[in-house]
């Protein structure tokens, strides 16, 4: 399109006109086609650099998320252990209560009552510690 001198109805006939037409055609290619290729190549380099930076940021975010997930797994494991300890304590206490209700006085009634009271006091403090740990972790996870 840039190398034509028209629709072909007018064209140079003299040797000087043909040379001038060829020079003008090459100048058109040199002035428009080559610089546009250089500029588009520069655009592609900039786009590739931006993509590389974006990919690095995403990789960093994934690493941070992996660390947060591992911290959550550790916390869930600690909470499961605490719940299991509370469950075992509750089973133990219910067994003691059943023995008291059935009249099994193999143990001293006062020591059984005091151990039930201590267990009842101990369980909420253990649960409170777990809640405090979970609460202190919440701001870390949201950040």
Coordinates of N, CA, C and O in Angstrom, one line a residue:
X1 N 0.8 -1.2 0.0 CA 0.0 0.0 0.0 C 0.9 1.2 0.0 O 0.6 2.2 -0.7
X2 N 2.0 1.3 0.7 CA 2.8 2.5 0.8 C 3.8 2.5 -0.4 O 4.4 3.5 -0.7
X3 N 4.0 1.4 -1.1 CA 4.9 1.4 -2.2 C 4.3 1.7 -3.5 O 5.0 1.8 -4.5
X4 N 3.0 1.9 -3.6 CA 2.3 2.2 -4.8 C 2.4 3.7 -5.1 O 2.5 4.5 -4.1
X5 N 2.3 4.0 -6.3 CA 2.2 5.5 -6.7 C 0.8 5.8 -7.2 O 0.6 6.8 -7.8
X6 N -0.1 4.9 -6.9 CA -1.5 5.2 -7.3 C -2.2 3.9 -7.7 O -1.7 2.8 -7.3
X7 N -3.2 4.0 -8.6 CA -4.0 2.8 -9.0 C -3.4 2.1 -10.2 O -3.9 1.2 -10.7
X8 N -2.3 2.7 -10.7 CA -1.7 2.1 -11.9 C -2.1 2.8 -13.2 O -1.6 2.5 -14.2
X9 N -3.0 3.8 -13.1 CA -3.4 4.5 -14.2 C -2.4 5.6 -14.6 O -2.2 6.0 -15.7
X10 N -1.6 6.0 -13.6 CA -0.5 7.0 -13.8 C 0.7 6.4 -13.2 O 0.8 6.0 -12.0
X11 N 1.8 6.3 -14.0 CA 3.1 5.7 -13.5 C 4.2 6.5 -14.3 O 4.0 7.0 -15.4
X12 N 5.3 6.4 -13.6 CA 6.5 7.1 -14.3 C 6.9 6.3 -15.5 O 7.1 5.1 -15.5
X13 N 7.3 7.0 -16.6 CA 7.7 6.3 -17.8 C 9.2 6.6 -18.1 O 9.9 5.7 -18.6
X14 N 9.7 7.7 -17.6 CA 11.1 8.0 -17.8 C 12.0 7.3 -16.8 O 11.5 6.9 -15.7
X15 N 13.3 7.0 -17.1 CA 14.1 6.3 -16.2 C 14.3 7.2 -14.9 O 14.4 6.6 -13.8
X16 N 14.4 8.5 -15.0 CA 14.5 9.3 -13.8 C 13.3 9.3 -13.0 O 13.4 9.2 -11.7
X17 N 12.1 9.2 -13.6 CA 10.9 9.1 -12.8 C 10.7 7.8 -12.1 O 10.2 7.7 -11.0
X18 N 11.2 6.7 -12.8 CA 11.2 5.4 -12.2 C 12.1 5.3 -11.0 O 11.8 4.8 -9.9
X19 N 13.3 5.9 -11.1 CA 14.2 6.0 -10.0 C 13.6 6.8 -8.8 O 13.7 6.4 -7.7
X20 N 13.1 7.9 -9.2 CA 12.5 8.8 -8.1 C 11.3 8.0 -7.4 O 11.2 8.1 -6.2
X21 N 10.5 7.3 -8.2 CA 9.4 6.5 -7.6 C 9.9 5.5 -6.7 O 9.3 5.2 -5.6
X22 N 11.0 4.8 -7.1 CA 11.6 3.7 -6.2 C 12.1 4.3 -4.9 O 11.9 3.8 -3.8
X23 N 12.8 5.5 -5.0 CA 13.4 6.1 -3.8 C 12.2 6.5 -2.9 O 12.3 6.3 -1.7
X24 N 11.2 7.1 -3.4 CA 10.1 7.5 -2.6 C 9.4 6.3 -1.9 O 9.0 6.3 -0.8
X25 N 9.3 5.2 -2.6 CA 8.7 4.0 -2.1 C 9.6 3.5 -0.9 O 9.1 3.1 0.2
X26 N 10.9 3.4 -1.1 CA 11.8 3.0 0.0 C 11.8 3.9 1.2 O 11.9 3.5 2.3
X27 N 11.7 5.2 0.9 CA 11.6 6.2 2.0 C 10.3 6.0 2.8 O 10.3 6.1 4.0
X28 N 9.2 5.7 2.1 CA 8.0 5.4 2.8 C 8.1 4.2 3.7 O 7.6 4.2 4.9
X29 N 8.8 3.2 3.2 CA 9.0 2.0 4.1 C 9.9 2.3 5.3 O 9.6 2.0 6.4
X30 N 10.9 3.1 5.0 CA 11.9 3.4 6.1 C 11.2 4.4 7.1 O 11.6 4.3 8.3
X31 N 10.4 5.3 6.7 CA 9.8 6.2 7.6 C 8.6 5.7 8.4 O 8.4 6.2 9.5
X32 N 7.9 4.7 7.9 CA 6.7 4.2 8.6 C 6.8 2.8 9.0 O 6.5 2.5 10.2
X33 N 7.2 1.9 8.2 CA 7.2 0.5 8.5 C 8.2 0.1 9.6 O 7.9 -0.6 10.6
X34 N 9.5 0.5 9.4 CA 10.5 0.1 10.3 C 10.3 0.7 11.7 O 10.4 0.0 12.7
X35 N 10.0 2.0 11.9 CA 9.8 2.5 13.2 C 8.5 1.9 13.9 O 8.6 1.7 15.1
X36 N 7.5 1.6 13.1 CA 6.4 1.0 13.8 C 6.7 -0.4 14.4 O 6.2 -0.8 15.4
X37 N 7.6 -1.1 13.7 CA 8.0 -2.4 14.2 C 8.9 -2.3 15.4 O 8.8 -3.0 16.4
X38 N 9.7 -1.2 15.5 CA 10.6 -1.0 16.6 C 9.7 -0.6 17.8 O 9.9 -1.1 18.9
X39 N 8.8 0.3 17.6 CA 7.9 0.8 18.7 C 7.0 -0.4 19.2 O 6.9 -0.6 20.4
X40 N 6.5 -1.2 18.3 CA 5.7 -2.4 18.8 C 6.5 -3.4 19.6 O 6.1 -4.0 20.6
X41 N 7.8 -3.5 19.2 CA 8.7 -4.4 19.9 C 8.9 -3.9 21.4 O 9.0 -4.6 22.3
X42 N 9.1 -2.6 21.5 CA 9.2 -1.9 22.8 C 8.0 -2.1 23.6 O 8.1 -2.4 24.8
X43 N 6.8 -2.0 23.0 CA 5.6 -2.2 23.8 C 5.5 -3.6 24.3 O 5.1 -3.9 25.4
X44 N 5.9 -4.6 23.5 CA 5.9 -6.0 23.9 C 6.9 -6.2 25.1 O 6.5 -7.0 26.0
X45 N 8.0 -5.6 25.1 CA 9.0 -5.7 26.2 C 8.4 -5.2 27.5 O 8.5 -5.8 28.5
X46 N 7.7 -4.0 27.4 CA 7.1 -3.4 28.6 C 6.0 -4.3 29.1 O 5.9 -4.5 30.3
X47 N 5.2 -4.8 28.2 CA 4.1 -5.7 28.6 C 4.6 -7.0 29.3 O 4.1 -7.4 30.3
X48 N 5.7 -7.5 28.8 CA 6.3 -8.7 29.3 C 6.9 -8.5 30.7 O 6.7 -9.3 31.6
X49 N 7.5 -7.3 30.9 CA 8.0 -6.9 32.2 C 6.9 -6.8 33.2 O 7.0 -7.2 34.4
X50 N 5.8 -6.1 32.8 CA 4.6 -6.0 33.7 C 4.0 -7.4 34.1 O 3.7 -7.6 35.2
X51 N 4.0 -8.3 33.1 CA 3.5 -9.6 33.4 C 4.4 -10.3 34.4 O 3.9 -11.0 35.3
X52 N 5.7 -10.2 34.2 CA 6.6 -10.8 35.1 C 6.5 -10.3 36.5 O 6.5 -11.1 37.5
X53 N 6.3 -9.0 36.7 CA 6.1 -8.4 38.0 C 4.8 -8.9 38.6 O 4.8 -9.3 39.8
X54 N 3.8 -8.9 37.8 CA 2.5 -9.4 38.3 C 2.6 -10.9 38.8 O 2.1 -11.3 39.8
X55 N 3.3 -11.7 38.0 CA 3.5 -13.1 38.4 C 4.3 -13.3 39.7 O 4.0 -14.1 40.5
X56 N 5.3 -12.4 39.8 CA 6.1 -12.5 41.1 C 5.2 -12.1 42.3 O 5.3 -12.7 43.3
X57 N 4.4 -11.1 42.1 CA 3.5 -10.7 43.2 C 2.5 -11.8 43.6 O 2.2 -12.1 44.7
X58 N 2.0 -12.4 42.5 CA 1.0 -13.5 42.8 C 1.7 -14.7 43.5 O 1.2 -15.3 44.4
X59 N 3.0 -15.0 43.1 CA 3.7 -16.1 43.7 C 4.0 -15.7 45.2 O 3.9 -16.6 46.1
X60 N 4.3 -14.5 45.5 CA 4.5 -14.0 46.9 C 3.2 -14.2 47.7 O 3.2 -14.6 48.8
X61 N 2.1 -13.8 47.1 CA 0.8 -13.9 47.8 C 0.5 -15.4 48.1 O -0.1 -15.7 49.1
X62 N 0.8 -16.3 47.1 CA 0.5 -17.7 47.3 C 1.3 -18.2 48.5 O 0.9 -19.0 49.3
X63 N 2.6 -17.8 48.5 CA 3.5 -18.2 49.6 C 2.9 -17.7 51.0 O 2.9 -18.5 52.0
X64 N 2.5 -16.5 51.0 CA 1.9 -16.0 52.3 C 0.6 -16.7 52.7 O 0.4 -17.0 53.9
X65 N -0.2 -17.1 51.7 CA -1.4 -17.8 52.0 C -1.1 -19.2 52.5 O -1.7 -19.7 53.3
X66 N 0.0 -19.8 51.9 CA 0.4 -21.2 52.4 C 0.8 -21.1 53.8 O 0.5 -22.0 54.6
X67 N 1.5 -20.0 54.2 CA 2.0 -19.9 55.6 C 0.7 -19.7 56.5 O 0.7 -20.3 57.6
X68 N -0.2 -18.9 56.1 CA -1.4 -18.7 56.9 C -2.2 -19.9 57.0 O -2.7 -20.2 58.1
X69 N -2.3 -20.7 56.0 CA -3.1 -22.0 56.0 C -2.4 -22.9 57.0 O -3.0 -23.6 57.8
X70 N -1.0 -23.0 57.0 CA -0.3 -23.9 57.9 C -0.5 -23.4 59.3 O -0.7 -24.3 60.2
X71 N -0.6 -22.1 59.6 CA -0.8 -21.6 60.9 C -2.2 -22.0 61.4 O -2.4 -22.4 62.5
X72 N -3.2 -21.9 60.5 CA -4.5 -22.3 60.8 C -4.6 -23.8 61.1 O -5.3 -24.2 62.0
X73 N -3.9 -24.6 60.3 CA -3.9 -26.1 60.6 C -3.3 -26.3 62.0 O -3.9 -27.2 62.7
X74 N -2.3 -25.6 62.3 CA -1.7 -25.8 63.6 C -2.7 -25.4 64.7 O -2.8 -26.1 65.7
X75 N -3.4 -24.3 64.5 CA -4.3 -23.9 65.5 C -5.5 -24.8 65.6 O -6.0 -25.1 66.7
X76 N -6.0 -25.4 64.5 CA -7.1 -26.3 64.5 C -6.6 -27.6 65.3 O -7.4 -28.2 66.1
X77 N -5.4 -28.0 65.0 CA -4.9 -29.2 65.8 C -4.8 -28.9 67.3 O -5.2 -29.8 68.1
X78 N -4.4 -27.7 67.7 CA -4.4 -27.4 69.1 C -5.8 -27.4 69.7 O -6.0 -27.8 70.8
X79 N -6.7 -26.8 68.9 CA -8.1 -26.7 69.4 C -8.7 -28.1 69.5 O -9.5 -28.4 70.4
X80 N -8.4 -29.0 68.6 CA -8.9 -30.4 68.6 C -8.4 -31.1 69.9 O -9.1 -31.8 70.6
X81 N -7.1 -30.9 70.2 CA -6.5 -31.5 71.4 C -7.2 -30.9 72.6 O -7.6 -31.7 73.6
X82 N -7.5 -29.6 72.7 CA -8.2 -29.0 73.8 C -9.6 -29.6 73.9 O -10.1 -29.9 75.0
X83 N -10.3 -29.7 72.8 CA -11.7 -30.2 72.8 C -11.7 -31.7 73.3 O -12.5 -32.1 74.1
X84 N -10.7 -32.4 72.9 CA -10.6 -33.8 73.3 C -10.3 -33.9 74.8 O -10.9 -34.8 75.5
X85 N -9.5 -33.1 75.3 CA -9.2 -33.0 76.7 C -10.4 -32.7 77.5 O -10.7 -33.3 78.5
X86 N -11.2 -31.7 77.0 CA -12.4 -31.3 77.7 C -13.5 -32.5 77.6 O -14.1 -32.8 78.6
X87 N -13.5 -33.2 76.5 CA -14.4 -34.3 76.3 C -14.1 -35.4 77.3 O -14.9 -36.0 78.0
X88 N -12.8 -35.7 77.4 CA -12.4 -36.8 78.3 C -12.7 -36.4 79.8 O -13.1 -37.2 80.6
X89 N -12.5 -35.1 80.1 CA -12.8 -34.6 81.4 C -14.3 -34.7 81.7 O -14.7 -35.1 82.8
X90 N -15.1 -34.4 80.7 CA -16.5 -34.5 80.9 C -17.0 -35.9 81.1 O -17.8 -36.2 81.9
X91 N -16.4 -36.8 80.3 CA -16.7 -38.2 80.5 C -16.3 -38.7 81.9 O -17.1 -39.5 82.5
X92 N -15.1 -38.3 82.3 CA -14.7 -38.7 83.6 C -15.6 -38.2 84.7 O -16.0 -38.9 85.6
X93 N -16.0 -36.9 84.6 CA -16.9 -36.3 85.5 C -18.3 -37.0 85.5 O -18.9 -37.2 86.5
X94 N -18.8 -37.3 84.3 CA -20.1 -37.9 84.2 C -20.0 -39.3 84.9 O -21.0 -39.8 85.5
X95 N -18.9 -40.0 84.7 CA -18.7 -41.3 85.3 C -18.7 -41.2 86.8 O -19.4 -42.0 87.6
X96 N -18.1 -40.2 87.3 CA -18.0 -40.0 88.8 C -19.4 -39.6 89.3 O -19.8 -40.1 90.4
X97 N -20.1 -38.8 88.5 CA -21.5 -38.4 88.9 C -22.4 -39.6 89.0 O -23.2 -39.9 89.9
X98 N -22.3 -40.5 87.9 CA -23.0 -41.7 87.9 C -22.7 -42.6 89.1 O -23.7 -43.2 89.7
X99 N -21.5 -42.7 89.5 CA -21.1 -43.5 90.6 C -21.7 -42.9 91.9 O -22.2 -43.7 92.7
X100 N -21.8 -41.6 92.0 CA -22.4 -41.0 93.2 C -23.9 -41.2 93.2 O -24.5 -41.5 94.2
X101 N -24.5 -41.2 92.0 CA -25.9 -41.4 92.0 C -26.3 -42.8 92.3 O -27.4 -43.1 92.9
X102 N -25.5 -43.7 91.9 CA -25.8 -45.1 92.1 C -25.4 -45.5 93.6 O -25.7 -46.6 94.0
X103 N -24.7 -44.7 94.2 CA -24.4 -44.9 95.6 C -23.1 -45.7 95.8 O -22.9 -46.3 96.8
X104 N -22.3 -45.7 94.8 CA -21.0 -46.3 94.9 C -20.1 -45.4 95.7 O -19.5 -44.4 95.2
X105 N -19.9 -45.8 97.0 CA -19.1 -44.9 97.9 C -17.8 -45.5 98.1 O -17.3 -45.5 99.3
X106 N -17.2 -46.1 97.1 CA -15.9 -46.7 97.3 C -14.9 -45.6 97.6 O -13.9 -45.8 98.3
X107 N -15.2 -44.4 97.2 CA -14.3 -43.3 97.4 C -15.0 -42.4 98.5 O -16.2 -42.5 98.7
X108 N -14.2 -41.6 99.1 CA -14.8 -40.7 100.0 C -15.6 -39.6 99.3 O -15.2 -39.1 98.3
X109 N -16.8 -39.3 99.7 CA -17.7 -38.4 99.0 C -17.2 -37.0 98.9 O -17.3 -36.4 97.9
X110 N -16.5 -36.6 99.9 CA -15.9 -35.2 99.9 C -14.8 -35.1 98.9 O -14.7 -34.1 98.2
X111 N -14.0 -36.1 98.8 CA -12.9 -36.0 97.8 C -13.4 -36.1 96.4 O -12.9 -35.4 95.5
X112 N -14.5 -36.8 96.2 CA -15.1 -36.9 94.8 C -15.7 -35.6 94.5 O -15.6 -35.1 93.4
X113 N -16.4 -35.0 95.4 CA -17.1 -33.7 95.2 C -16.0 -32.6 94.9 O -16.1 -31.8 94.0
X114 N -14.9 -32.6 95.7 CA -13.9 -31.6 95.4 C -13.2 -31.8 94.1 O -12.8 -30.9 93.4
X115 N -13.0 -33.1 93.7 CA -12.3 -33.3 92.4 C -13.2 -32.9 91.3 O -12.8 -32.4 90.2
X116 N -14.6 -33.1 91.4 CA -15.5 -32.6 90.4 C -15.5 -31.1 90.3 O -15.5 -30.5 89.2
X117 N -15.4 -30.4 91.5 CA -15.4 -29.0 91.5 C -14.1 -28.5 90.8 O -14.2 -27.6 90.0
X118 N -13.0 -29.1 91.1 CA -11.7 -28.7 90.5 C -11.8 -28.9 89.0 O -11.3 -28.1 88.2
X119 N -12.3 -30.0 88.6 CA -12.4 -30.3 87.1 C -13.3 -29.3 86.5 O -13.0 -28.8 85.4
X120 N -14.4 -28.9 87.1 CA -15.3 -28.0 86.5 C -14.7 -26.6 86.4 O -14.9 -25.8 85.5
X121 N -13.8 -26.3 87.4 CA -13.1 -25.0 87.4 C -12.0 -25.0 86.4 O -11.8 -24.0 85.7
X122 N -11.3 -26.1 86.2 CA -10.2 -26.2 85.3 C -10.6 -26.2 83.8 O -10.0 -25.6 83.0
X123 N -11.7 -26.8 83.5 CA -12.2 -26.9 82.1 C -12.4 -25.5 81.5 O -11.9 -25.2 80.4
X124 N -13.2 -24.6 82.1 CA -13.4 -23.3 81.5 C -12.1 -22.5 81.4 O -11.9 -21.8 80.4
X125 N -11.2 -22.6 82.3 CA -9.9 -21.9 82.2 C -9.1 -22.4 81.0 O -8.5 -21.6 80.3
X126 N -9.1 -23.7 80.8 CA -8.4 -24.2 79.6 C -9.1 -23.7 78.3 O -8.4 -23.4 77.4
X127 N -10.4 -23.7 78.3 CA -11.2 -23.3 77.1 C -10.9 -21.8 76.9 O -10.7 -21.3 75.8
X128 N -10.8 -21.0 78.0 CA -10.6 -19.6 77.9 C -9.2 -19.3 77.3 O -9.0 -18.4 76.5
X129 N -8.2 -20.2 77.7 CA -6.9 -20.0 77.1 C -6.9 -20.3 75.6 O -6.3 -19.5 74.8
X130 N -7.7 -21.3 75.2 CA -7.8 -21.6 73.7 C -8.5 -20.4 73.0 O -8.1 -20.0 71.9
X131 N -9.5 -19.9 73.6 CA -10.2 -18.7 73.0 C -9.3 -17.5 72.9 O -9.3 -16.8 71.9
X132 N -8.5 -17.3 73.9 CA -7.6 -16.2 73.9 C -6.6 -16.4 72.8 O -6.2 -15.4 72.1
X133 N -6.1 -17.6 72.6 CA -5.1 -17.9 71.5 C -5.8 -17.6 70.2 O -5.2 -17.1 69.3
X134 N -7.0 -18.1 70.0 CA -7.7 -17.9 68.7 C -8.0 -16.4 68.5 O -7.8 -15.9 67.4
X135 N -8.3 -15.7 69.5 CA -8.6 -14.2 69.4 C -7.3 -13.5 69.0 O -7.3 -12.6 68.2
X136 N -6.2 -13.9 69.6 CA -4.9 -13.2 69.3 C -4.5 -13.5 67.9 O -3.8 -12.8 67.3
X137 N -4.9 -14.7 67.4 CA -4.5 -15.0 66.0 C -5.4 -14.3 65.0 O -4.9 -14.1 63.9
X138 N -6.6 -13.9 65.3 CA -7.5 -13.3 64.3 C -6.9 -12.1 63.6 O -7.0 -12.0 62.4
X139 N -6.3 -11.1 64.3 CA -5.7 -10.0 63.6 C -4.6 -10.4 62.7 O -4.4 -9.8 61.6
X140 N -3.8 -11.4 63.0 CA -2.8 -11.9 62.2 C -3.3 -12.4 60.9 O -2.8 -12.2 59.8
X141 N -4.4 -13.1 60.9 CA -5.0 -13.8 59.7 C -5.6 -12.8 58.8 O -5.6 -12.9 57.6
X142 N -6.2 -11.7 59.4 CA -6.9 -10.7 58.6 C -5.9 -9.8 57.9 O -6.3 -9.2 56.9
X143 N -4.7 -9.7 58.4 CA -3.7 -8.8 57.8 C -3.1 -9.3 56.5 O -3.4 -10.0 55.8

